[in-house]
């Protein structure tokens, strides 16, 4: 059973996977609130012109800032009375090379945690009133296999891995609140995507933006195919259609 079209929020929608998700949702008939941090790319502007009023572009949505997310939620509330889906996609990579006993940049790690972990929670909380107006509120947190403690094989990537592990715990907490209300949280690994996480497009990655977006949206739209496991929200590798260990 697929979820029905409604209104969705997508963070980090200016480029990369976020843009692919916003475009894919529009193609499926959804109304989309697209959050962008920084300048709005021309491609997204063109998408807005083609969307016939179904796309609200929120300029400079910085999920690392309370004030920015609060202002975005206020803008969204003037455009819609409810949100049915939040896709917390925006994130940053940080330093992935240093390992012990290298000098670690703890201030940078704090920024990675602020954006990747607290950022989705800011969005979920500040858009929460609109989300709870939905009959079937869904949150899709774009996490990573890097957040899996059970599958950990790395000996670096400190900030990023810890931030995603914390997103997974956050997802479980919010999921516990939404379940009695008829909603749920999905924790999604999009695969190795040709994204801009390194600052420029990584063309060596296995999946194109279009391929990964299709996989992620497939998991979201068919979320009922992924029941909870031991009460926890589904933690899904969307490329291979398998569950990841927590």
mmCIF file of C-alpha atoms in Angstrom:
data_model
loop_
_atom_site.group_PDB
_atom_site.id
_atom_site.type_symbol
_atom_site.label_atom_id
_atom_site.label_comp_id
_atom_site.label_asym_id
_atom_site.label_seq_id
_atom_site.Cartn_x
_atom_site.Cartn_y
_atom_site.Cartn_z
ATOM 1 C CA UNK A 1 0.000 0.000 0.000
ATOM 2 C CA UNK A 2 1.415 3.371 -1.019
ATOM 3 C CA UNK A 3 0.902 6.614 0.848
ATOM 4 C CA UNK A 4 -1.216 9.225 -0.880
ATOM 5 C CA UNK A 5 -0.014 12.504 -2.335
ATOM 6 C CA UNK A 6 0.086 15.413 0.066
ATOM 7 C CA UNK A 7 2.467 18.148 1.126
ATOM 8 C CA UNK A 8 6.119 17.396 1.789
ATOM 9 C CA UNK A 9 9.109 19.268 3.189
ATOM 10 C CA UNK A 10 12.538 18.494 1.720
ATOM 11 C CA UNK A 11 15.641 20.048 3.270
ATOM 12 C CA UNK A 12 18.820 20.505 1.290
ATOM 13 C CA UNK A 13 16.726 20.696 -1.877
ATOM 14 C CA UNK A 14 18.964 23.035 -3.851
ATOM 15 C CA UNK A 15 21.092 20.309 -5.386
ATOM 16 C CA UNK A 16 22.133 16.691 -5.117
ATOM 17 C CA UNK A 17 19.812 14.134 -3.585
ATOM 18 C CA UNK A 18 17.545 16.797 -2.090
ATOM 19 C CA UNK A 19 16.868 18.273 -5.507
ATOM 20 C CA UNK A 20 16.221 14.807 -6.899
ATOM 21 C CA UNK A 21 13.743 14.086 -4.106
ATOM 22 C CA UNK A 22 11.896 17.388 -4.553
ATOM 23 C CA UNK A 23 11.668 16.832 -8.296
ATOM 24 C CA UNK A 24 10.500 13.256 -7.862
ATOM 25 C CA UNK A 25 7.787 14.234 -5.390
ATOM 26 C CA UNK A 26 6.501 16.937 -7.728
ATOM 27 C CA UNK A 27 6.386 14.433 -10.567
ATOM 28 C CA UNK A 28 4.233 12.202 -8.367
ATOM 29 C CA UNK A 29 1.759 15.019 -7.731
ATOM 30 C CA UNK A 30 2.936 16.189 -4.320
ATOM 31 C CA UNK A 31 3.122 19.777 -3.143
ATOM 32 C CA UNK A 32 6.676 20.434 -2.001
ATOM 33 C CA UNK A 33 8.298 22.877 0.403
ATOM 34 C CA UNK A 34 11.928 22.974 -0.707
ATOM 35 C CA UNK A 35 14.439 24.291 1.801
ATOM 36 C CA UNK A 36 17.663 25.740 0.387
ATOM 37 C CA UNK A 37 20.700 26.991 2.290
ATOM 38 C CA UNK A 38 22.367 29.752 0.310
ATOM 39 C CA UNK A 39 21.670 30.832 -3.230
ATOM 40 C CA UNK A 40 18.793 29.121 -5.021
ATOM 41 C CA UNK A 41 20.153 27.251 -8.058
ATOM 42 C CA UNK A 42 18.669 28.091 -11.438
ATOM 43 C CA UNK A 43 17.576 24.489 -11.913
ATOM 44 C CA UNK A 44 15.348 24.683 -8.840
ATOM 45 C CA UNK A 45 13.907 28.011 -9.975
ATOM 46 C CA UNK A 46 12.999 26.428 -13.294
ATOM 47 C CA UNK A 47 11.412 23.512 -11.483
ATOM 48 C CA UNK A 48 9.321 25.990 -9.540
ATOM 49 C CA UNK A 49 8.122 27.645 -12.731
ATOM 50 C CA UNK A 50 7.012 24.267 -14.068
ATOM 51 C CA UNK A 51 5.297 23.190 -10.862
ATOM 52 C CA UNK A 52 2.190 25.349 -11.294
ATOM 53 C CA UNK A 53 2.087 26.608 -7.729
ATOM 54 C CA UNK A 54 2.917 23.252 -6.103
ATOM 55 C CA UNK A 55 6.460 24.241 -5.073
ATOM 56 C CA UNK A 56 7.347 26.660 -2.291
ATOM 57 C CA UNK A 57 11.047 27.494 -2.283
ATOM 58 C CA UNK A 58 12.264 28.610 1.134
ATOM 59 C CA UNK A 59 15.469 30.508 0.598
ATOM 60 C CA UNK A 60 18.355 30.142 3.025
ATOM 61 C CA UNK A 61 16.930 27.427 5.253
ATOM 62 C CA UNK A 62 19.904 26.726 7.512
ATOM 63 C CA UNK A 63 19.012 23.675 9.593
ATOM 64 C CA UNK A 64 21.905 24.508 11.917
ATOM 65 C CA UNK A 65 20.114 27.682 13.049
ATOM 66 C CA UNK A 66 17.076 27.850 15.343
ATOM 67 C CA UNK A 67 16.027 31.210 13.923
ATOM 68 C CA UNK A 68 16.319 30.073 10.303
ATOM 69 C CA UNK A 69 14.219 26.949 10.805
ATOM 70 C CA UNK A 70 11.648 28.838 12.871
ATOM 71 C CA UNK A 71 11.279 31.451 10.097
ATOM 72 C CA UNK A 72 10.926 28.701 7.486
ATOM 73 C CA UNK A 73 8.178 27.014 9.468
ATOM 74 C CA UNK A 74 6.327 30.307 9.778
ATOM 75 C CA UNK A 75 6.602 30.840 6.022
ATOM 76 C CA UNK A 76 5.318 27.337 5.364
ATOM 77 C CA UNK A 77 2.326 27.837 7.669
ATOM 78 C CA UNK A 78 1.200 30.692 5.446
ATOM 79 C CA UNK A 79 1.223 28.358 2.433
ATOM 80 C CA UNK A 80 -0.313 25.166 3.819
ATOM 81 C CA UNK A 81 -2.366 23.992 6.781
ATOM 82 C CA UNK A 82 -0.690 20.608 7.034
ATOM 83 C CA UNK A 83 2.430 18.663 6.163
ATOM 84 C CA UNK A 84 2.245 14.936 5.477
ATOM 85 C CA UNK A 85 5.907 14.140 4.948
ATOM 86 C CA UNK A 86 9.178 15.614 6.175
ATOM 87 C CA UNK A 87 12.343 14.462 4.418
ATOM 88 C CA UNK A 88 15.304 15.487 6.561
ATOM 89 C CA UNK A 89 17.960 15.310 3.862
ATOM 90 C CA UNK A 90 20.347 18.224 4.447
ATOM 91 C CA UNK A 91 23.694 17.387 6.000
ATOM 92 C CA UNK A 92 27.442 17.946 5.929
ATOM 93 C CA UNK A 93 30.381 15.543 5.871
ATOM 94 C CA UNK A 94 33.153 17.166 7.870
ATOM 95 C CA UNK A 95 36.659 15.761 8.149
ATOM 96 C CA UNK A 96 36.686 12.046 7.315
ATOM 97 C CA UNK A 97 40.448 11.502 7.162
ATOM 98 C CA UNK A 98 41.906 12.073 10.638
ATOM 99 C CA UNK A 99 42.269 9.223 13.091
ATOM 100 C CA UNK A 100 44.052 8.723 16.403
ATOM 101 C CA UNK A 101 46.531 10.103 17.318
ATOM 102 C CA UNK A 102 45.985 12.896 14.753
ATOM 103 C CA UNK A 103 44.847 16.251 16.092
ATOM 104 C CA UNK A 104 41.051 16.170 15.840
ATOM 105 C CA UNK A 105 39.060 19.321 15.136
ATOM 106 C CA UNK A 106 36.419 19.143 17.856
ATOM 107 C CA UNK A 107 34.865 22.477 16.910
ATOM 108 C CA UNK A 108 34.240 21.124 13.420
ATOM 109 C CA UNK A 109 32.744 17.947 14.896
ATOM 110 C CA UNK A 110 30.373 20.077 16.952
ATOM 111 C CA UNK A 111 29.244 21.773 13.748
ATOM 112 C CA UNK A 112 28.688 18.405 12.044
ATOM 113 C CA UNK A 113 26.613 17.246 15.004
ATOM 114 C CA UNK A 114 24.719 20.541 15.090
ATOM 115 C CA UNK A 115 23.730 20.231 11.430
ATOM 116 C CA UNK A 116 23.376 16.485 10.958
ATOM 117 C CA UNK A 117 21.801 15.557 14.300
ATOM 118 C CA UNK A 118 20.141 18.627 15.792
ATOM 119 C CA UNK A 119 19.217 19.992 12.347
ATOM 120 C CA UNK A 120 16.633 17.275 11.588
ATOM 121 C CA UNK A 121 15.246 17.602 15.104
ATOM 122 C CA UNK A 122 14.884 21.371 14.661
ATOM 123 C CA UNK A 123 12.944 20.824 11.432
ATOM 124 C CA UNK A 124 10.772 18.100 12.926
ATOM 125 C CA UNK A 125 9.986 20.158 16.021
ATOM 126 C CA UNK A 126 9.372 23.517 14.364
ATOM 127 C CA UNK A 127 7.279 22.069 11.532
ATOM 128 C CA UNK A 128 5.635 19.750 14.066
ATOM 129 C CA UNK A 129 2.277 21.517 14.390
ATOM 130 C CA UNK A 130 1.719 21.312 10.640
ATOM 131 C CA UNK A 131 2.891 17.693 10.577
ATOM 132 C CA UNK A 132 0.504 16.656 13.317
ATOM 133 C CA UNK A 133 -2.398 17.997 11.250
ATOM 134 C CA UNK A 134 -1.822 15.085 8.869
ATOM 135 C CA UNK A 135 -3.805 11.862 9.206
ATOM 136 C CA UNK A 136 -0.630 9.882 8.431
ATOM 137 C CA UNK A 137 2.435 11.948 9.397
ATOM 138 C CA UNK A 138 5.652 10.474 8.010
ATOM 139 C CA UNK A 139 9.234 11.560 8.704
ATOM 140 C CA UNK A 140 12.002 10.193 6.491
ATOM 141 C CA UNK A 141 15.402 10.836 8.022
ATOM 142 C CA UNK A 142 18.226 10.439 5.535
ATOM 143 C CA UNK A 143 20.794 8.675 7.660
ATOM 144 C CA UNK A 144 23.643 6.446 6.478
ATOM 145 C CA UNK A 145 25.170 3.033 6.941
ATOM 146 C CA UNK A 146 27.896 5.078 8.663
ATOM 147 C CA UNK A 147 25.499 5.469 11.604
ATOM 148 C CA UNK A 148 25.210 1.729 12.175
ATOM 149 C CA UNK A 149 27.134 0.582 15.250
ATOM 150 C CA UNK A 150 26.490 -3.038 14.302
ATOM 151 C CA UNK A 151 28.055 -2.645 10.860
ATOM 152 C CA UNK A 152 30.898 -0.309 11.825
ATOM 153 C CA UNK A 153 34.157 -1.089 10.046
ATOM 154 C CA UNK A 154 35.715 2.372 9.920
ATOM 155 C CA UNK A 155 38.435 3.768 12.156
ATOM 156 C CA UNK A 156 37.851 7.437 11.301
ATOM 157 C CA UNK A 157 34.953 9.639 10.055
ATOM 158 C CA UNK A 158 34.343 10.548 13.720
ATOM 159 C CA UNK A 159 31.977 13.498 13.406
ATOM 160 C CA UNK A 160 29.918 12.114 10.540
ATOM 161 C CA UNK A 161 29.484 8.596 11.925
ATOM 162 C CA UNK A 162 28.587 9.831 15.398
ATOM 163 C CA UNK A 163 26.139 12.360 13.965
ATOM 164 C CA UNK A 164 24.309 9.683 11.995
ATOM 165 C CA UNK A 165 24.231 7.249 14.920
ATOM 166 C CA UNK A 166 22.604 10.036 16.940
ATOM 167 C CA UNK A 167 20.105 10.676 14.122
ATOM 168 C CA UNK A 168 19.136 7.020 14.378
ATOM 169 C CA UNK A 169 18.423 7.359 18.098
ATOM 170 C CA UNK A 170 16.508 10.579 17.465
ATOM 171 C CA UNK A 171 14.448 8.741 14.859
ATOM 172 C CA UNK A 172 13.519 6.025 17.350
ATOM 173 C CA UNK A 173 12.427 8.598 19.926
ATOM 174 C CA UNK A 174 10.235 10.552 17.495
ATOM 175 C CA UNK A 175 8.884 7.297 16.061
ATOM 176 C CA UNK A 176 7.668 6.296 19.526
ATOM 177 C CA UNK A 177 5.691 9.537 19.733
ATOM 178 C CA UNK A 178 4.219 9.357 16.231
ATOM 179 C CA UNK A 179 3.098 5.709 16.291
ATOM 180 C CA UNK A 180 0.112 6.239 18.609
ATOM 181 C CA UNK A 181 -0.934 9.130 16.366
ATOM 182 C CA UNK A 182 -0.949 6.989 13.227
ATOM 183 C CA UNK A 183 2.440 8.123 11.919
ATOM 184 C CA UNK A 184 5.983 6.837 11.882
ATOM 185 C CA UNK A 185 9.632 7.556 11.118
ATOM 186 C CA UNK A 186 11.752 5.905 8.433
ATOM 187 C CA UNK A 187 15.548 5.795 8.706
ATOM 188 C CA UNK A 188 17.002 5.649 5.198
ATOM 189 C CA UNK A 189 20.477 5.030 3.815
ATOM 190 C CA UNK A 190 20.492 6.393 0.230
ATOM 191 C CA UNK A 191 23.597 4.480 -0.884
ATOM 192 C CA UNK A 192 26.836 5.880 -2.258
ATOM 193 C CA UNK A 193 25.463 8.813 -4.229
ATOM 194 C CA UNK A 194 27.053 11.212 -6.685
ATOM 195 C CA UNK A 195 26.426 14.103 -4.306
ATOM 196 C CA UNK A 196 28.044 17.405 -3.356
ATOM 197 C CA UNK A 197 29.012 16.313 0.168
ATOM 198 C CA UNK A 198 32.683 16.926 -0.635
ATOM 199 C CA UNK A 199 31.928 20.417 -1.996
ATOM 200 C CA UNK A 200 31.759 19.407 -5.646
ATOM 201 C CA UNK A 201 29.951 16.635 -7.478
ATOM 202 C CA UNK A 202 31.483 13.245 -6.689
ATOM 203 C CA UNK A 203 31.170 11.413 -9.996
ATOM 204 C CA UNK A 204 33.002 8.319 -8.738
ATOM 205 C CA UNK A 205 30.090 7.249 -6.550
ATOM 206 C CA UNK A 206 28.033 4.261 -7.602
ATOM 207 C CA UNK A 207 24.560 5.847 -7.795
ATOM 208 C CA UNK A 208 23.407 8.872 -9.744
ATOM 209 C CA UNK A 209 21.206 11.378 -7.987
ATOM 210 C CA UNK A 210 18.242 10.180 -10.042
ATOM 211 C CA UNK A 211 18.820 6.533 -9.129
ATOM 212 C CA UNK A 212 19.184 7.220 -5.417
ATOM 213 C CA UNK A 213 16.178 9.553 -5.335
ATOM 214 C CA UNK A 214 14.046 6.884 -7.003
ATOM 215 C CA UNK A 215 15.186 4.308 -4.431
ATOM 216 C CA UNK A 216 14.517 6.613 -1.487
ATOM 217 C CA UNK A 217 11.093 7.662 -2.748
ATOM 218 C CA UNK A 218 10.226 4.039 -3.423
ATOM 219 C CA UNK A 219 10.913 3.200 0.220
ATOM 220 C CA UNK A 220 8.877 6.182 1.416
ATOM 221 C CA UNK A 221 5.880 5.640 -0.837
ATOM 222 C CA UNK A 222 5.743 1.946 0.045
ATOM 223 C CA UNK A 223 6.554 2.431 3.718
ATOM 224 C CA UNK A 224 3.936 -0.097 4.796
ATOM 225 C CA UNK A 225 6.128 -2.808 3.227
ATOM 226 C CA UNK A 226 8.609 -2.095 6.036
ATOM 227 C CA UNK A 227 7.005 -2.922 9.394
ATOM 228 C CA UNK A 228 8.714 -2.033 12.643
ATOM 229 C CA UNK A 229 11.311 -4.501 13.916
ATOM 230 C CA UNK A 230 11.154 -5.026 17.694
ATOM 231 C CA UNK A 231 9.334 -1.718 17.987
ATOM 232 C CA UNK A 232 12.063 0.247 16.244
ATOM 233 C CA UNK A 233 11.523 2.202 13.016
ATOM 234 C CA UNK A 234 12.773 0.538 9.838
ATOM 235 C CA UNK A 235 16.444 1.267 9.083
ATOM 236 C CA UNK A 236 16.679 0.653 5.358
ATOM 237 C CA UNK A 237 19.425 0.447 2.760
ATOM 238 C CA UNK A 238 17.334 1.847 -0.073
ATOM 239 C CA UNK A 239 19.745 0.738 -2.806
ATOM 240 C CA UNK A 240 19.517 -2.961 -1.990
ATOM 241 C CA UNK A 241 16.131 -3.021 -0.249
ATOM 242 C CA UNK A 242 17.521 -4.535 2.940
ATOM 243 C CA UNK A 243 17.515 -3.650 6.626
ATOM 244 C CA UNK A 244 20.639 -2.334 8.298
ATOM 245 C CA UNK A 245 21.701 -3.354 11.819
ATOM 246 C CA UNK A 246 21.385 -0.639 14.443
#
